[in-house]
PDB file of C-alpha atoms in Angstrom:
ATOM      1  CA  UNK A   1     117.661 120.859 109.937  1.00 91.00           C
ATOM      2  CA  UNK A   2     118.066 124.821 109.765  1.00 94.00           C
ATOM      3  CA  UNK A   3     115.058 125.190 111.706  1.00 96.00           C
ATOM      4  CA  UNK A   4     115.867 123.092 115.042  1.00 95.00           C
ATOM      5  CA  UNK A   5     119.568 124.391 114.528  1.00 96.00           C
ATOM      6  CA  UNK A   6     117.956 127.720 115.083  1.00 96.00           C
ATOM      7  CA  UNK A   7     115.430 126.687 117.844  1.00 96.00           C
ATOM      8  CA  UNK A   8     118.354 125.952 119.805  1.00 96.00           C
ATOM      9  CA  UNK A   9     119.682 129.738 119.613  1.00 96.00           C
ATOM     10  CA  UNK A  10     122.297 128.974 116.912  1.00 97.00           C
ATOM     11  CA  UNK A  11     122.338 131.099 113.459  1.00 98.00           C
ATOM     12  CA  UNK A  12     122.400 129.149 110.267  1.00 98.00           C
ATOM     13  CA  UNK A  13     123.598 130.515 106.916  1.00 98.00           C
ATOM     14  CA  UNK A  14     122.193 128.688 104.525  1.00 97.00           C
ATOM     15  CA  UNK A  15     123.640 128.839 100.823  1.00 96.00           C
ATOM     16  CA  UNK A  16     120.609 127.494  98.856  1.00 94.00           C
ATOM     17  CA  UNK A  17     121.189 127.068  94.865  1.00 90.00           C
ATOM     18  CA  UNK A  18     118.133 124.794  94.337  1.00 86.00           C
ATOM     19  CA  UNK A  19     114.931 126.388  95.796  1.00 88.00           C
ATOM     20  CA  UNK A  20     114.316 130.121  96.585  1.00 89.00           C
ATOM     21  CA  UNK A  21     113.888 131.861  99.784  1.00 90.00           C
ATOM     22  CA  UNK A  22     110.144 132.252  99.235  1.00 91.00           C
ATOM     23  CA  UNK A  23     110.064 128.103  98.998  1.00 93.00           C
ATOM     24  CA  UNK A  24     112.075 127.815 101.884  1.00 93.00           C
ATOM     25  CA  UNK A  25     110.587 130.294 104.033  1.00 94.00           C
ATOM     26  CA  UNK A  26     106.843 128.324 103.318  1.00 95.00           C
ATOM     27  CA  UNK A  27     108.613 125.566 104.533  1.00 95.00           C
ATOM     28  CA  UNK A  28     109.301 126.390 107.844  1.00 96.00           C
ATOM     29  CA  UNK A  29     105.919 128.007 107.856  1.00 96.00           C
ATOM     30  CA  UNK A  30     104.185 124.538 107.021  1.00 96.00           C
ATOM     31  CA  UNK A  31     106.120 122.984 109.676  1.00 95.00           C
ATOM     32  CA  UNK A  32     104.885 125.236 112.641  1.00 95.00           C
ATOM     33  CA  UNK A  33     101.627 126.816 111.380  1.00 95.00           C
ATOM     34  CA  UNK A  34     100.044 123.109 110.976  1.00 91.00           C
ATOM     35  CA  UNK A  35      99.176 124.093 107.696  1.00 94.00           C
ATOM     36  CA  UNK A  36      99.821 122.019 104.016  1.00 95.00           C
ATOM     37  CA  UNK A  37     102.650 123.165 101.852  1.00 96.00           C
ATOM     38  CA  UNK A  38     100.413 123.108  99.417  1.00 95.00           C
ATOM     39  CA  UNK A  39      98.009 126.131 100.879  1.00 95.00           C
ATOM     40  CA  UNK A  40     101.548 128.518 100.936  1.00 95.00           C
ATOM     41  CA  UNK A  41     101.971 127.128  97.189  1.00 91.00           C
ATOM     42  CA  UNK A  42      98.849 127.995  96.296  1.00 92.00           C
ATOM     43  CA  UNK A  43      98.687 131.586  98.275  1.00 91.00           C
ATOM     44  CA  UNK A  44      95.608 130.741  99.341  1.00 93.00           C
ATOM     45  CA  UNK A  45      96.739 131.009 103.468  1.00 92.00           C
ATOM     46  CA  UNK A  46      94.482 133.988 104.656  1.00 83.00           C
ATOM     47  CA  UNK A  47      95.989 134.145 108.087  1.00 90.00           C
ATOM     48  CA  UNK A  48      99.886 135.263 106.819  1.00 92.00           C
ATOM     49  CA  UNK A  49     100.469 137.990 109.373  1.00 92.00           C
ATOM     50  CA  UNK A  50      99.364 135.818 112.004  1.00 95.00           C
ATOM     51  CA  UNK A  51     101.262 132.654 111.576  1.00 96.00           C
ATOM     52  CA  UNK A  52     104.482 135.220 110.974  1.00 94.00           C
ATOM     53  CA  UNK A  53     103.607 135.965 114.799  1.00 96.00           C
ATOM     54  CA  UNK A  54     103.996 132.338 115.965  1.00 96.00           C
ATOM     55  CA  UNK A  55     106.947 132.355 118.825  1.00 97.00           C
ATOM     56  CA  UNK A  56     109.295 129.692 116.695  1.00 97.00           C
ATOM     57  CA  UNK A  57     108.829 131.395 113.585  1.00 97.00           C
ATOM     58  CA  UNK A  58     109.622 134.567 114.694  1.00 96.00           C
ATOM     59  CA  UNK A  59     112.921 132.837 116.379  1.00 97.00           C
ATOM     60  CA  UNK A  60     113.728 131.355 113.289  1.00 97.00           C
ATOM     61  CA  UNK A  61     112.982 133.785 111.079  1.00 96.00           C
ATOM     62  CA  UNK A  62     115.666 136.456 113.391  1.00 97.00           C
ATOM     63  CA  UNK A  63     118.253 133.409 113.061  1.00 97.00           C
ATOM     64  CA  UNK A  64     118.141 132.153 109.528  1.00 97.00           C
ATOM     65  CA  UNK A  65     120.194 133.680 107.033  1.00 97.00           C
ATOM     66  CA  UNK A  66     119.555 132.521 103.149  1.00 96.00           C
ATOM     67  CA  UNK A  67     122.334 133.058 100.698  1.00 96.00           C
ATOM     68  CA  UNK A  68     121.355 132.641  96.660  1.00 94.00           C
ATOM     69  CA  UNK A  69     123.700 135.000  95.176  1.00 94.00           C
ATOM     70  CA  UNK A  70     127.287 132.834  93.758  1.00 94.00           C
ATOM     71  CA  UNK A  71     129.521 133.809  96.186  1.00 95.00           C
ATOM     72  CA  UNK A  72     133.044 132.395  96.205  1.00 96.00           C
ATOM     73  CA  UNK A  73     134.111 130.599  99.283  1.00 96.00           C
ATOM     74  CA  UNK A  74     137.174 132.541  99.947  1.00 95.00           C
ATOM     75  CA  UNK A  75     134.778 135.729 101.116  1.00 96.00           C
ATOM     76  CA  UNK A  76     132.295 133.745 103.086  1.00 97.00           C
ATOM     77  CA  UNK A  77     134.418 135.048 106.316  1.00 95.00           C
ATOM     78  CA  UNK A  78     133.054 138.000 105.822  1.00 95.00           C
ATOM     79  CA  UNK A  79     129.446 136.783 105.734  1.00 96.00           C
ATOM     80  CA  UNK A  80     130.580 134.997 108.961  1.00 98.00           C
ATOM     81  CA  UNK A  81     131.733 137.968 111.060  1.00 97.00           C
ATOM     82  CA  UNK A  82     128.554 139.661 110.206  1.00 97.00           C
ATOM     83  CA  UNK A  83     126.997 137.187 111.662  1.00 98.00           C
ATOM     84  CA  UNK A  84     129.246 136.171 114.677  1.00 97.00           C
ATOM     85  CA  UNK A  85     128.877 140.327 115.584  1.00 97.00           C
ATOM     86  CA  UNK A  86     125.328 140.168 115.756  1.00 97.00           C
ATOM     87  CA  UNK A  87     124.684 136.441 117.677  1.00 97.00           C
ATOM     88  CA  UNK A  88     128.132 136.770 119.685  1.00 96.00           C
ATOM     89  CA  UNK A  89     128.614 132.854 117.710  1.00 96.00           C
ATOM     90  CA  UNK A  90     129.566 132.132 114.329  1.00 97.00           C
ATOM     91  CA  UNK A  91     126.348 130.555 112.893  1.00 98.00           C
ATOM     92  CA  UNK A  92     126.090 126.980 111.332  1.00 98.00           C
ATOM     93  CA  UNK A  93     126.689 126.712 107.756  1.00 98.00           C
ATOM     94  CA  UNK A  94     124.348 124.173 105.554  1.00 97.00           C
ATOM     95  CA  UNK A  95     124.898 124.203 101.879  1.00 96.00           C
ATOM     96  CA  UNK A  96     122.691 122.943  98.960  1.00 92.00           C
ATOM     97  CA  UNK A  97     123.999 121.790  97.337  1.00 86.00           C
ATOM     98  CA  UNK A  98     128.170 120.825  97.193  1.00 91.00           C
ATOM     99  CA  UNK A  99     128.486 121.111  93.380  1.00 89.00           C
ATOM    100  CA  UNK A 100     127.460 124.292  92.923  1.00 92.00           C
ATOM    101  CA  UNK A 101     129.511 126.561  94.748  1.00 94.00           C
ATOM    102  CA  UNK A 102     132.477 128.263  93.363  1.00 93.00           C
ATOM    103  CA  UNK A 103     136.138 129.170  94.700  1.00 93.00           C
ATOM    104  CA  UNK A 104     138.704 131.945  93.323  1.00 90.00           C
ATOM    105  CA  UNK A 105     140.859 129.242  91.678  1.00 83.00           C
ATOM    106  CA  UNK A 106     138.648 127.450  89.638  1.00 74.00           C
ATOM    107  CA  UNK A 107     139.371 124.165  87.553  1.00 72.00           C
ATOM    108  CA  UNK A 108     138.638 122.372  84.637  1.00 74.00           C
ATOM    109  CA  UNK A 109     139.299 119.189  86.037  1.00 81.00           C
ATOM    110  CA  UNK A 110     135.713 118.658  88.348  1.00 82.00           C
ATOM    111  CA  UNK A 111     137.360 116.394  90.653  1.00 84.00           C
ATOM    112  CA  UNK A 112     140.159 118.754  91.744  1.00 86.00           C
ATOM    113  CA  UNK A 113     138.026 121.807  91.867  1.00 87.00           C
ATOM    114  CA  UNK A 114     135.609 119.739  94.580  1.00 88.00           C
ATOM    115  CA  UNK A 115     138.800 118.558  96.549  1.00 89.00           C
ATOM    116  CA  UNK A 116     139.649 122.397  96.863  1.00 91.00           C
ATOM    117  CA  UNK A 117     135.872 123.593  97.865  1.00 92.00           C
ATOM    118  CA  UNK A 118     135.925 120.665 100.270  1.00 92.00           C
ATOM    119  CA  UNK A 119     139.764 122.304 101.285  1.00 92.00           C
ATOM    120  CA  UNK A 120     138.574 125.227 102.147  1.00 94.00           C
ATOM    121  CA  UNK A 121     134.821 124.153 103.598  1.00 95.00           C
ATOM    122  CA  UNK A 122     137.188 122.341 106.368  1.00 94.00           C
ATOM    123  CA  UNK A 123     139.494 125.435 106.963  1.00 95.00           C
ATOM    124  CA  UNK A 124     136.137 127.772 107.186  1.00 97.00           C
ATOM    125  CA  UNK A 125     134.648 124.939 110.183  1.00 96.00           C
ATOM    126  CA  UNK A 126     138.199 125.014 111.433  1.00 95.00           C
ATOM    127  CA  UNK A 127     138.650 128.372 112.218  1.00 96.00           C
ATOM    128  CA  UNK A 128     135.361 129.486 113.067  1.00 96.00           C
ATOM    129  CA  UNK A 129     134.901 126.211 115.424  1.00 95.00           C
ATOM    130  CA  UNK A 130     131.646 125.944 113.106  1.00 96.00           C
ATOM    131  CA  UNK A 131     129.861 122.923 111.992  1.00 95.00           C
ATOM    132  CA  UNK A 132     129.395 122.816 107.842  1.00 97.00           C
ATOM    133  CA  UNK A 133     126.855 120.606 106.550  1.00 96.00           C
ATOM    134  CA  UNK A 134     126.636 120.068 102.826  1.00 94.00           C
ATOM    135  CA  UNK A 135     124.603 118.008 100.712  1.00 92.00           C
ATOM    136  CA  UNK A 136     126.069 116.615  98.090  1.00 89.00           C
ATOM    137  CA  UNK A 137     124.778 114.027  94.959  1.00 87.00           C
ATOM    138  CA  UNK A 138     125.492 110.301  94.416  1.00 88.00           C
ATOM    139  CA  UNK A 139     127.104 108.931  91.259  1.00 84.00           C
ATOM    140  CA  UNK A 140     125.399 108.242  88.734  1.00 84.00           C
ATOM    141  CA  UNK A 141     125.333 104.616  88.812  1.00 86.00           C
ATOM    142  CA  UNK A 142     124.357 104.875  92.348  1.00 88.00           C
ATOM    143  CA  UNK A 143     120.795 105.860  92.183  1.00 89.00           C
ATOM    144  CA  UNK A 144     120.079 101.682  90.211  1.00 90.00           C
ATOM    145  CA  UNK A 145     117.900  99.190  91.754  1.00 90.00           C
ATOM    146  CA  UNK A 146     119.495  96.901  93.319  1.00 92.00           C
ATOM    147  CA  UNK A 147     123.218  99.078  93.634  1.00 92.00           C
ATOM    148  CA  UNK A 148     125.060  98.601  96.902  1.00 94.00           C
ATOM    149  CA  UNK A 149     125.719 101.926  98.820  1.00 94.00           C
ATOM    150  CA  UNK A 150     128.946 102.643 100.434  1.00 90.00           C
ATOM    151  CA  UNK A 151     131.205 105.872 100.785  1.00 87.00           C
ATOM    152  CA  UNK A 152     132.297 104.900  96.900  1.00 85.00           C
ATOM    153  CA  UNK A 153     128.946 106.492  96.083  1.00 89.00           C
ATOM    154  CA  UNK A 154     129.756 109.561  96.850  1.00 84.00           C
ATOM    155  CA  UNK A 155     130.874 111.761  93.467  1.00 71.00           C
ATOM    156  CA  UNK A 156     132.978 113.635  94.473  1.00 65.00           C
ATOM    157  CA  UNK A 157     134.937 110.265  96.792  1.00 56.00           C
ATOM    158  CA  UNK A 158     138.566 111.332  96.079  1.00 61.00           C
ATOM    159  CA  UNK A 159     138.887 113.560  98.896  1.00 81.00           C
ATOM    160  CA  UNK A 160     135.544 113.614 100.423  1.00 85.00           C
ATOM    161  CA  UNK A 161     135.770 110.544 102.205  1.00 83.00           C
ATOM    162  CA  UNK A 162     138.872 112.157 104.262  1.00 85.00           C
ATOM    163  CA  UNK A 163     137.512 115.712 104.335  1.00 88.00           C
ATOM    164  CA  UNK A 164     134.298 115.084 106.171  1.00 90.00           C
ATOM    165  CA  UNK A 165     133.961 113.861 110.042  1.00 92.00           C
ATOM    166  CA  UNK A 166     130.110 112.437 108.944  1.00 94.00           C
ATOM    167  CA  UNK A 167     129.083 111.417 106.274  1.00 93.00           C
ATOM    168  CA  UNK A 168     125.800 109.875 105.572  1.00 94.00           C
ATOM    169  CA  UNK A 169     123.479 109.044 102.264  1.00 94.00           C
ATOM    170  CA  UNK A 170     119.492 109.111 102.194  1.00 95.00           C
ATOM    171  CA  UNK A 171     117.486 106.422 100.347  1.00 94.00           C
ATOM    172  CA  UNK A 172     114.773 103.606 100.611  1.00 95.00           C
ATOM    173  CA  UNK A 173     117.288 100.607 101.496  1.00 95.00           C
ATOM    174  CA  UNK A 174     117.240  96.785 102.445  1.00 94.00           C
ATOM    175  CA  UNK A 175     120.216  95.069 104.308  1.00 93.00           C
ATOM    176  CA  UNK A 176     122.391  91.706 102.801  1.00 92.00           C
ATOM    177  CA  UNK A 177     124.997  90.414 104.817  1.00 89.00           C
ATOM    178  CA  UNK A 178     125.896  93.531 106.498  1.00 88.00           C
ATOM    179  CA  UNK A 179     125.805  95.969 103.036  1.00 93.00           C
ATOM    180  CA  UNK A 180     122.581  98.294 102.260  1.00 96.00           C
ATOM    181  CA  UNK A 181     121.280  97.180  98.896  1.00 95.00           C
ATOM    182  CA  UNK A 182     118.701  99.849  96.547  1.00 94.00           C
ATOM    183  CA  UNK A 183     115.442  98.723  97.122  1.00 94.00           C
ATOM    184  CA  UNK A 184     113.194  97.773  93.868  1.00 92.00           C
ATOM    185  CA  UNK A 185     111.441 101.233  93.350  1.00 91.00           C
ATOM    186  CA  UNK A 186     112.968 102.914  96.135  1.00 90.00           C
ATOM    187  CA  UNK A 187     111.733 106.298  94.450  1.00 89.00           C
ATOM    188  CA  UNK A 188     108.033 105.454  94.873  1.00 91.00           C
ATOM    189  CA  UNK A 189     108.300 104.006  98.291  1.00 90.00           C
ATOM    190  CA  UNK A 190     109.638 107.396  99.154  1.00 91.00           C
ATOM    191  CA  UNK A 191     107.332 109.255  96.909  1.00 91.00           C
ATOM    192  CA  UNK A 192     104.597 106.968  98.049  1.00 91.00           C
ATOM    193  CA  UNK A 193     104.906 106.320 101.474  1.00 92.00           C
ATOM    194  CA  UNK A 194     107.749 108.822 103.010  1.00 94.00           C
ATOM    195  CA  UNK A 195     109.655 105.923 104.765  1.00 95.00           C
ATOM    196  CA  UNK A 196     113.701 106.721 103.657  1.00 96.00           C
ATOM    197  CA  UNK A 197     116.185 105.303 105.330  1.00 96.00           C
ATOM    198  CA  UNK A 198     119.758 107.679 106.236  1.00 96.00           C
ATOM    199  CA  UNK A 199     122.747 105.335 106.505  1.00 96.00           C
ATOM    200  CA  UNK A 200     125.637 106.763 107.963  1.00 95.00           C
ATOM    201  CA  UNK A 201     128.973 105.603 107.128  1.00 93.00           C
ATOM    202  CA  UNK A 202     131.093 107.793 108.790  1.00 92.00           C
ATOM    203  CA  UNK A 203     131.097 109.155 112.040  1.00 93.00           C
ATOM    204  CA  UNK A 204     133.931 110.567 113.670  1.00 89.00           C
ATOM    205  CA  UNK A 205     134.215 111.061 117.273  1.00 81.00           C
ATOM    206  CA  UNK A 206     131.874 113.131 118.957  1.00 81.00           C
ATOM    207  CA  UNK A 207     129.441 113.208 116.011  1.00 83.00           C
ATOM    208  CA  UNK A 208     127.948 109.917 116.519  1.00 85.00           C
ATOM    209  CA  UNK A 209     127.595 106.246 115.295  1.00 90.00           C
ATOM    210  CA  UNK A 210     127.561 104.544 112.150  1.00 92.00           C
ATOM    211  CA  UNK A 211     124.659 102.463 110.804  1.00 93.00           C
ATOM    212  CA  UNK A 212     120.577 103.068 109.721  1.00 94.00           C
ATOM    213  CA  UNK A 213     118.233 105.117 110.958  1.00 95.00           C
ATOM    214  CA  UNK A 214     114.827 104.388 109.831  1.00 96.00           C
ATOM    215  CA  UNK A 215     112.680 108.280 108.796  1.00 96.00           C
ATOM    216  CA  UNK A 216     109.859 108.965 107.663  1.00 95.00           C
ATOM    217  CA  UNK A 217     108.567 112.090 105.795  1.00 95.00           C
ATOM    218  CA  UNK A 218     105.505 114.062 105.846  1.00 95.00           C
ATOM    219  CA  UNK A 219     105.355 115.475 102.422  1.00 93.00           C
ATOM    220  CA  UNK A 220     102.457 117.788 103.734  1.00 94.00           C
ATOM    221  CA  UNK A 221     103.699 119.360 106.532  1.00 95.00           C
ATOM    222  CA  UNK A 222     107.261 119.503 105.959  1.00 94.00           C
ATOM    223  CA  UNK A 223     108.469 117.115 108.871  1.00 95.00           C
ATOM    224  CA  UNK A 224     111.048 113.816 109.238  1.00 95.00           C
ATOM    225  CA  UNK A 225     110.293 111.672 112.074  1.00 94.00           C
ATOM    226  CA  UNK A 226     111.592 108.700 112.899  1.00 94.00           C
ATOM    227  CA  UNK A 227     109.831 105.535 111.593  1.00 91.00           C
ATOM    228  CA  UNK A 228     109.190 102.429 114.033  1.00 83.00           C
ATOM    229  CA  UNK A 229     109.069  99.211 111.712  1.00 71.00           C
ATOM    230  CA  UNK A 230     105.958  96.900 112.674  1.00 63.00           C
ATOM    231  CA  UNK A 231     107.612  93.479 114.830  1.00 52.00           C
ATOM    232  CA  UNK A 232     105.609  90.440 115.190  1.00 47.00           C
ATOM    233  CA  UNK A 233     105.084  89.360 118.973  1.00 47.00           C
ATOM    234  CA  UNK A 234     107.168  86.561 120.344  1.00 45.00           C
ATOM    235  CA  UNK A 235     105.000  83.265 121.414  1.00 45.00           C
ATOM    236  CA  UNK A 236     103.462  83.886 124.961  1.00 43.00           C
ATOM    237  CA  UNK A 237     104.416  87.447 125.275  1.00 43.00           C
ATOM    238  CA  UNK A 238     101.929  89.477 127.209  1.00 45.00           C
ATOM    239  CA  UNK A 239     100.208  91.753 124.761  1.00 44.00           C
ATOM    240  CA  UNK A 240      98.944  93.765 127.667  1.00 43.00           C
ATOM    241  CA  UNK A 241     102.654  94.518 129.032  1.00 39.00           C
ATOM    242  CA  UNK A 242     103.728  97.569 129.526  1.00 37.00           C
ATOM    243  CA  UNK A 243     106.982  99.750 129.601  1.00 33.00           C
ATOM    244  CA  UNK A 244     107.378 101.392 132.791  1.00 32.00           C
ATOM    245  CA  UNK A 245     109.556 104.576 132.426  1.00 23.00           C
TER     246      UNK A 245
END
């Protein structure tokens, strides 16, 4: 996401808890260089200072800021100004993941110390007229065969459900009467074969629409496209037929 959000002239900054910049940054070099991940993994890419001169890496690499350092919300303004003097735009902010970060206040009680990140996540997009994406875990009881998804599968539901104009979960699902159901295994078909499925439950206006979008991901190179499920022909329908666009 970071990458096309830059490819498109925006700045991202990128609070990453998980992986670090060095994983990220052969990432985006898997995804343009046409090389496997697991060649930068390895070190064992001979042509470095070449694919650094690639035209969208280059772009990327000028637009893509990586945070891994705790820093608490309340001074990410700061980080933002820096940013907005240099672009002439405040740049697009994409968190990994939600838990994680940290405010001034602070809580013992987990739920109300989400419902104030997510307070001030929403005045920080407010003011800066700047999208925030953040990715955020599932319940436990969510991740079970068989376990119907819904906005209740969020963790941190008390106040995330109102907080957020999208919201949308990632998994190998099947559909029952209208309701996405776990599918048996759903971590080796994704493992396996790359086909996830994002559901998106809420979509407020302007962002989009509600419902499934079939993916599919190239563990290799990095990539998500979007996957076309195989349809049986109708009787008598001309094979040969083609779309005329």
């Amino acid at each position: 996401i970071a990458d096309n959000i830059c490819l498109n002239d925006y700045p991202v900054l990128f609070f990453c808890y998980d992986d670090d910049a060095t994983e990220l940054q052969h990432r985006t070099f898997t995804r343009f260089s046409g090389q496997s991940i697991e060649l930068f993994n390895r070190r064992t890419v001979n042509n470095l200072h070449q694919i650094w001169e690639i035209p969208d890496i280059k772009k990327i690499m000028s637009l893509k800021y990586v945070v891994q350092q705790m820093i608490q919300v309340e001074k990410w303004c700061g980080l933002i100004n820096q940013i907005r003097q240099i672009h002439g735009r405040a740049p697009v902010i994409i968190i990994d993941y939600l838990r994680k970060l940290r405010t001034e206040k602070g809580s013992g009680d987990e739920r109300l110390r989400i419902d104030d990140i997510l307070s001030k996540l929403t005045e920080i997009a407010k003011t800066n007229n700047t999208p925030v994406i953040a990715i955020s875990e599932l319940a436990r009881d969510s991740y079970k065969t068989g376990q119907r998804l819904s906005m209740a599968s969020f963790k941190e539901s008390g106040s995330i459900e109102y907080e957020a104009s999208w919201l949308g979960i990632l998994g190998a699902v099947e559909e029952k009467d209208g309701e996405y159901i776990l599918k048996e295994n759903w971590d080796t078909i994704i493992d396996h074969d790359g086909n996830i499925d994002l559901i998106i439950f809420k979509a407020k206006r302007g962002t989009g629409t509600t419902g499934k979008i079939q993916l599919k991901v190239d563990k290799n190179f990095m990539t998500v496209s979007e996957r076309k499920e195989p349809t049986q022909d109708k009787p008598h329908e001309n094979n040969n037929k083609k779309t005329k666009f």
